[in-house]
Short mmCIF file of C-alpha atoms in Angstrom, two decimals:
data_model
loop_
_atom_site.label_atom_id
_atom_site.label_comp_id
_atom_site.label_asym_id
_atom_site.label_seq_id
_atom_site.Cartn_x
_atom_site.Cartn_y
_atom_site.Cartn_z
CA MET N 1 0.05 0.04 0.03
CA LYS N 2 0.98 3.77 -0.59
CA ALA N 3 1.74 5.45 2.67
CA VAL N 4 3.93 8.56 4.02
CA GLY N 5 6.30 8.43 6.78
CA TYR N 6 9.67 9.22 7.98
CA ARG N 7 13.06 7.48 8.54
CA GLN N 8 14.86 10.12 10.82
CA SER N 9 13.85 13.11 12.56
CA LEU N 10 14.63 16.25 10.16
CA PRO N 11 13.36 19.89 9.89
CA ILE N 12 10.40 19.93 7.36
CA ASP N 13 12.34 21.95 4.75
CA ASN N 14 14.46 18.62 3.92
CA PRO N 15 12.93 16.38 1.28
CA ALA N 16 13.44 13.37 3.59
CA ALA N 17 11.55 14.85 6.50
CA LEU N 18 8.53 12.99 5.07
CA GLU N 19 8.62 10.43 2.43
CA ASP N 20 6.43 8.47 -0.07
CA LEU N 21 6.74 4.79 0.92
CA GLU N 22 5.38 1.31 -0.10
CA LEU N 23 4.58 -0.82 3.04
CA PRO N 24 2.77 -4.07 3.46
CA ALA N 25 -0.97 -3.87 4.20
CA PRO N 26 -1.97 -4.23 7.89
CA ARG N 27 -4.32 -6.90 9.11
CA PRO N 28 -7.09 -6.06 11.76
CA GLY N 29 -6.88 -7.37 15.26
CA GLU N 30 -10.06 -9.06 16.74
CA ARG N 31 -11.50 -5.55 17.60
CA ASP N 32 -10.20 -3.76 14.44
CA LEU N 33 -11.62 -2.35 11.55
CA LEU N 34 -9.32 -2.28 8.27
CA VAL N 35 -10.25 1.05 6.62
CA ARG N 36 -9.39 2.31 3.32
CA VAL N 37 -8.31 5.60 3.89
CA ARG N 38 -10.12 8.63 1.72
CA ALA N 39 -9.03 11.65 3.89
CA ILE N 40 -6.92 12.84 6.70
CA SER N 41 -6.31 16.07 8.42
CA VAL N 42 -3.04 17.47 10.19
CA ASN N 43 -2.53 18.19 13.73
CA PRO N 44 0.24 19.67 15.88
CA VAL N 45 1.04 16.27 17.32
CA ASP N 46 1.96 15.21 14.10
CA THR N 47 5.02 17.74 13.94
CA LYS N 48 5.90 17.08 17.34
CA VAL N 49 6.24 13.32 16.95
CA ARG N 50 8.14 13.52 13.66
CA ARG N 51 10.35 15.97 15.41
CA ASN N 52 11.21 14.33 18.45
CA ALA N 53 10.51 10.38 17.91
CA ALA N 54 12.99 9.15 15.52
CA PRO N 55 12.06 5.47 14.36
CA ASP N 56 14.44 2.66 14.97
CA ALA N 57 17.53 2.32 12.36
CA GLY N 58 16.02 1.11 9.16
CA GLN N 59 12.41 1.46 10.02
CA ALA N 60 9.93 4.00 8.64
CA LYS N 61 7.17 5.34 10.98
CA VAL N 62 3.72 6.70 9.78
CA LEU N 63 2.06 9.52 11.20
CA GLY N 64 -1.44 10.95 11.12
CA TRP N 65 -4.31 10.68 13.79
CA ASP N 66 -7.22 11.88 11.83
CA ALA N 67 -9.05 9.91 9.20
CA VAL N 68 -12.25 9.20 7.15
CA GLY N 69 -12.40 6.16 5.16
CA THR N 70 -14.68 3.16 4.27
CA VAL N 71 -14.56 -0.18 6.19
CA GLU N 72 -13.16 -3.08 3.97
CA ALA N 73 -12.95 -5.94 6.52
CA VAL N 74 -13.49 -6.34 10.53
CA GLY N 75 -11.77 -8.27 13.25
CA GLY N 76 -13.45 -11.48 14.80
CA ALA N 77 -14.86 -9.54 17.86
CA VAL N 78 -16.22 -6.47 16.06
CA THR N 79 -19.76 -6.03 16.83
CA GLN N 80 -20.65 -2.18 15.64
CA PHE N 81 -19.39 -2.06 12.04
CA LYS N 82 -19.45 -3.99 8.83
CA PRO N 83 -17.67 -3.58 5.57
CA GLY N 84 -18.78 -0.74 3.60
CA ASP N 85 -19.78 1.55 6.62
CA ARG N 86 -18.10 5.05 6.25
CA VAL N 87 -16.50 5.98 9.24
CA TYR N 88 -14.17 8.71 10.99
CA TYR N 89 -11.72 8.52 13.90
CA ALA N 90 -8.74 9.87 15.47
CA GLY N 91 -6.73 6.58 16.19
CA SER N 92 -4.14 5.71 18.67
CA ILE N 93 -0.71 7.41 19.58
CA VAL N 94 0.83 4.02 20.03
CA ARG N 95 -0.27 2.33 17.01
CA PRO N 96 0.82 3.26 13.24
CA GLY N 97 -0.95 6.48 11.85
CA ALA N 98 -3.31 6.94 9.03
CA ASN N 99 -1.35 8.53 6.17
CA SER N 100 -1.63 5.24 4.24
CA GLU N 101 -4.11 3.60 1.84
CA LEU N 102 -5.16 1.15 4.42
CA HIS N 103 -5.32 1.45 8.22
CA THR N 104 -6.44 -0.51 11.13
CA VAL N 105 -8.45 1.17 14.30
CA ASP N 106 -9.94 -0.07 17.26
CA GLU N 107 -13.97 -0.21 16.68
CA ARG N 108 -14.34 1.57 20.41
CA ILE N 109 -12.91 4.62 19.12
CA THR N 110 -14.46 4.91 15.84
CA ALA N 111 -18.00 6.15 14.39
CA LEU N 112 -20.09 6.84 11.39
CA ALA N 113 -18.95 9.79 9.71
CA PRO N 114 -21.17 12.82 9.33
CA ARG N 115 -23.45 12.10 6.23
CA SER N 116 -23.71 15.88 5.60
CA LEU N 117 -19.81 16.16 5.18
CA ASP N 118 -17.61 15.19 2.33
CA ASP N 119 -14.42 13.26 3.28
CA ALA N 120 -12.00 15.92 3.91
CA GLN N 121 -14.56 18.01 5.77
CA ALA N 122 -15.14 15.16 7.93
CA ALA N 123 -11.56 14.24 8.49
CA ALA N 124 -10.91 17.94 9.93
CA LEU N 125 -12.94 16.87 13.24
CA PRO N 126 -11.89 13.90 15.15
CA LEU N 127 -8.92 14.65 17.06
CA THR N 128 -9.64 18.25 17.94
CA THR N 129 -13.04 17.23 18.61
CA LEU N 130 -12.67 14.72 21.10
CA THR N 131 -9.98 17.07 22.83
CA ALA N 132 -12.52 20.04 23.02
CA TYR N 133 -15.31 17.82 24.19
CA GLU N 134 -13.19 15.99 26.97
CA LEU N 135 -11.72 19.36 28.00
CA LEU N 136 -14.73 21.15 28.40
CA PHE N 137 -17.19 18.49 29.87
CA ASP N 138 -14.75 15.77 31.58
CA ARG N 139 -11.77 18.32 32.58
CA LEU N 140 -13.51 21.34 33.29
CA GLY N 141 -16.54 19.77 34.49
CA VAL N 142 -19.20 22.11 32.50
CA PRO N 143 -22.47 20.26 32.67
CA GLN N 144 -24.19 20.04 29.40
CA GLY N 145 -26.75 22.71 29.24
CA GLY N 146 -25.14 24.22 32.16
CA GLY N 147 -22.70 27.19 32.82
CA ALA N 148 -25.21 30.15 32.90
CA GLY N 149 -23.33 33.40 34.37
CA GLN N 150 -19.97 32.00 33.78
CA THR N 151 -17.38 32.62 31.15
CA LEU N 152 -14.87 30.73 29.40
CA LEU N 153 -11.88 32.13 27.83
CA ILE N 154 -10.29 30.06 24.94
CA VAL N 155 -6.68 30.93 24.36
CA GLY N 156 -5.84 30.22 20.81
CA GLY N 157 -9.36 30.16 19.43
CA ALA N 158 -8.86 30.03 15.96
CA GLY N 159 -6.50 26.75 15.88
CA GLY N 160 -8.03 23.28 15.27
CA VAL N 161 -9.05 22.59 18.72
CA GLY N 162 -10.23 26.50 19.81
CA SER N 163 -12.32 26.20 16.37
CA ILE N 164 -14.34 23.22 17.60
CA LEU N 165 -14.17 24.29 21.23
CA ILE N 166 -15.95 27.57 20.56
CA GLN N 167 -18.79 25.60 18.93
CA LEU N 168 -19.43 23.04 21.30
CA ALA N 169 -19.39 25.70 24.01
CA ARG N 170 -22.12 27.65 22.34
CA GLN N 171 -24.15 24.66 21.24
CA LEU N 172 -24.05 22.69 24.44
CA THR N 173 -23.63 25.09 27.12
CA GLN N 174 -24.86 28.35 28.15
CA LEU N 175 -21.19 29.82 28.97
CA ARG N 176 -19.98 33.30 27.66
CA VAL N 177 -17.24 32.34 25.13
CA ILE N 178 -14.38 34.60 24.83
CA ALA N 179 -11.58 33.63 22.42
CA THR N 180 -8.11 35.07 21.75
CA ALA N 181 -6.88 35.88 18.14
CA SER N 182 -4.07 38.30 17.08
CA ARG N 183 -4.85 38.92 13.43
CA PRO N 184 -8.07 40.30 11.43
CA GLU N 185 -8.82 36.92 10.00
CA THR N 186 -8.42 34.90 12.83
CA ARG N 187 -10.54 37.34 14.73
CA ALA N 188 -13.26 37.09 12.16
CA TRP N 189 -13.11 33.26 12.08
CA CYS N 190 -13.59 33.03 15.77
CA LEU N 191 -16.69 35.22 15.72
CA GLU N 192 -17.99 33.41 12.87
CA LEU N 193 -17.91 30.20 14.60
CA GLY N 194 -19.72 31.60 17.66
CA ALA N 195 -17.58 33.32 20.10
CA HIS N 196 -19.10 36.22 22.15
CA ALA N 197 -16.25 38.29 22.11
CA VAL N 198 -12.46 37.91 20.93
CA ILE N 199 -9.09 39.76 22.44
CA ASP N 200 -5.76 39.79 21.37
CA HIS N 201 -3.45 37.43 22.86
CA SER N 202 -0.43 39.22 21.73
CA LYS N 203 -1.30 41.72 24.62
CA PRO N 204 -1.57 41.05 28.06
CA LEU N 205 -4.79 38.93 28.54
CA ALA N 206 -5.81 40.39 32.08
CA GLY N 207 -5.89 44.02 30.29
CA GLU N 208 -7.58 43.07 27.14
CA LEU N 209 -10.38 41.38 29.33
CA LYS N 210 -10.61 44.46 31.49
CA ALA N 211 -10.84 46.65 28.24
CA ALA N 212 -13.50 44.38 26.98
CA GLY N 213 -15.63 45.18 30.10
CA ILE N 214 -15.23 41.12 31.05
CA GLY N 215 -12.80 41.12 33.94
CA GLU N 216 -11.78 38.05 35.58
CA VAL N 217 -13.49 34.61 34.28
CA GLU N 218 -14.44 31.13 35.84
CA MET N 219 -12.21 29.10 33.51
CA VAL N 220 -9.66 29.06 30.78
CA ALA N 221 -8.90 26.72 28.06
CA SER N 222 -5.18 27.11 27.23
CA LEU N 223 -4.60 25.67 23.93
CA THR N 224 -1.33 27.04 22.86
CA GLN N 225 1.89 29.09 24.01
CA THR N 226 0.91 28.37 27.83
CA GLY N 227 4.23 28.86 28.97
CA GLN N 228 4.07 32.62 27.78
CA HIS N 229 0.51 33.20 28.62
CA TYR N 230 0.71 31.55 32.12
CA ALA N 231 1.04 34.56 34.56
CA GLN N 232 -1.45 36.29 32.65
CA ILE N 233 -4.04 33.27 32.70
CA ILE N 234 -3.53 33.37 36.44
CA GLU N 235 -4.43 36.78 36.72
CA SER N 236 -7.30 36.50 34.59
CA LEU N 237 -8.95 33.77 36.45
CA GLN N 238 -11.12 34.34 39.35
CA PRO N 239 -10.36 32.86 42.72
CA GLN N 240 -11.10 29.15 42.58
CA GLY N 241 -11.17 29.34 38.83
CA ARG N 242 -10.06 26.20 36.54
CA MET N 243 -7.73 26.06 34.37
CA ALA N 244 -7.21 23.46 31.30
CA VAL N 245 -3.89 22.78 29.22
CA ILE N 246 -3.31 20.56 26.29
CA ASP N 247 0.16 22.06 25.07
CA ASP N 248 3.53 20.94 26.23
CA LEU N 249 5.45 22.95 28.71
CA PRO N 250 9.13 22.43 29.60
CA VAL N 251 8.10 23.61 33.40
CA LEU N 252 4.94 24.45 35.38
CA ASP N 253 5.09 26.45 38.35
CA ALA N 254 2.18 24.77 40.24
CA MET N 255 2.59 26.89 43.48
CA ALA N 256 1.56 29.88 41.35
CA LEU N 257 -1.83 28.53 41.35
CA LYS N 258 -2.11 28.27 45.36
CA THR N 259 -3.21 31.80 46.29
CA LYS N 260 -6.27 31.62 44.17
CA CYS N 261 -6.85 28.12 44.78
CA ILE N 262 -6.84 27.67 41.00
CA SER N 263 -7.27 24.14 39.71
CA LEU N 264 -5.25 22.74 36.72
CA HIS N 265 -6.51 20.04 34.36
CA TRP N 266 -4.59 18.34 31.74
CA GLU N 267 -6.39 17.14 28.55
CA MET N 268 -4.88 14.62 26.44
CA MET N 269 -7.54 12.65 23.83
CA PHE N 270 -5.26 9.82 23.44
CA THR N 271 -5.01 8.62 27.09
CA ARG N 272 -8.10 6.40 26.74
CA SER N 273 -6.58 4.52 23.91
CA ARG N 274 -3.40 4.45 24.89
CA PHE N 275 -4.11 2.77 28.11
CA GLU N 276 -7.27 1.14 26.95
CA THR N 277 -9.20 2.61 29.77
CA ALA N 278 -12.73 1.23 31.07
CA ASP N 279 -14.58 4.15 29.09
CA MET N 280 -12.54 3.87 26.09
CA ALA N 281 -15.68 3.44 24.03
CA ARG N 282 -16.80 6.76 25.36
CA GLN N 283 -14.82 8.06 22.36
CA GLY N 284 -16.68 6.61 19.60
CA GLU N 285 -19.79 7.50 21.53
CA LEU N 286 -18.85 11.02 21.51
CA LEU N 287 -17.89 11.11 17.80
CA ALA N 288 -21.25 9.70 16.84
CA GLU N 289 -22.87 12.57 19.08
CA VAL N 290 -20.91 14.98 17.31
CA ALA N 291 -21.68 13.44 13.69
CA GLN N 292 -25.54 14.04 14.53
CA LEU N 293 -24.74 17.55 15.41
CA VAL N 294 -23.14 18.15 12.37
CA ASP N 295 -25.87 16.59 10.20
CA ALA N 296 -28.56 18.58 12.37
CA GLY N 297 -26.62 21.79 11.31
CA ARG N 298 -25.35 22.89 14.81
CA ILE N 299 -21.59 22.06 14.20
CA ARG N 300 -19.72 23.12 11.16
CA THR N 301 -16.38 21.49 10.05
CA THR N 302 -13.35 23.28 10.94
CA ALA N 303 -11.26 22.49 7.57
CA ASN N 304 -10.43 25.86 6.12
CA ALA N 305 -7.57 24.49 3.78
CA SER N 306 -7.03 21.68 1.53
CA PHE N 307 -3.34 20.71 0.49
CA GLY N 308 -4.41 18.31 -2.44
CA THR N 309 -3.90 14.34 -2.11
CA ILE N 310 -2.10 12.52 0.39
CA ASN N 311 1.56 12.50 -0.65
CA ALA N 312 4.74 13.54 1.15
CA ALA N 313 5.37 16.59 -0.72
CA ASN N 314 1.72 18.01 0.41
CA LEU N 315 2.15 16.57 3.86
CA ARG N 316 5.33 18.56 4.35
CA ARG N 317 3.66 21.73 3.08
CA ALA N 318 0.85 21.16 5.81
CA HIS N 319 3.46 20.19 8.59
CA ALA N 320 5.43 23.31 7.67
CA LEU N 321 2.12 25.53 8.12
CA ILE N 322 1.30 24.12 11.22
CA GLU N 323 5.09 24.87 12.77
CA SER N 324 4.69 28.53 11.49
CA GLY N 325 1.98 28.96 14.41
CA LYS N 326 -0.39 30.54 11.45
CA ALA N 327 -2.71 27.74 10.74
CA GLN N 328 -6.23 28.62 10.87
CA GLY N 329 -8.77 25.67 11.56
CA LYS N 330 -7.83 22.62 9.94
CA VAL N 331 -5.64 21.47 6.72
CA VAL N 332 -7.07 18.39 5.19
CA LEU N 333 -5.78 15.98 2.34
CA ALA N 334 -7.86 13.73 0.35
CA GLY N 335 -7.15 10.70 -2.16
CA PHE N 336 -3.75 9.00 -2.98
#
């Protein structure tokens, strides 16, 4: 089968950073679906793994943790899907990625793709949707339909996770949603997705909130550059506020949270699949719920750039855009 992968960790401007490969087709395990991949999207985790996780000598590593495709075969213990089903999923960080013509995925973290979206549009959603959903409801503990009188500040509102988190918070809670963005086009994007207001994260957050007449907030979702904004996030939170984080920090001063009794919550959507937790199947259920919201017209795709077919050259372009920090919404690719 065709695939795209890498044999050594290299800067993305090196042609060998991602290469076109021919690999053996995988075989599904007992609980797996064998999927013919139709479309993928690219996430920051793809670039982080490529830069920091060199394959064993002589081996190639395939990335990609968002896919839409058609089920070709199922394992002996599969109960929820059949050949011909069109599915979408984010996969597992401890298994080969989906930048390949054929891919295996556990049925528990898979759902039927939204009918109203084409393959590329649907491929933009799984990883970021799971991240945003778990962050909002499982980590920050906001009840569905709740949050009246409270404010959520989303740092990095125009990125992949922010773009779906704005929508989920607006559609499924009563929170006031404030996003951050620093360019006119990303500000407009956040407002279009439903943010009540947008502030500039290139300026001190606490000052921006005060200037907007908002003041301290009950909760913050910090999706990017948390280390840079950390002190301002603490200043912006009310006493006993809640902070959820998804990005990587070299260090974190937890003592800085003590005075205000701020709680810190990490979100990593790969945890359930990596450790095969007892509630692992909840991810498939969440994706099914969101597919229904999409088909009902309440949630829209966050795909914002199409980079053509799935090959090494186009994926190198996508990685470069993500690494620039200027991606808006999601980058998608479709077909081989």
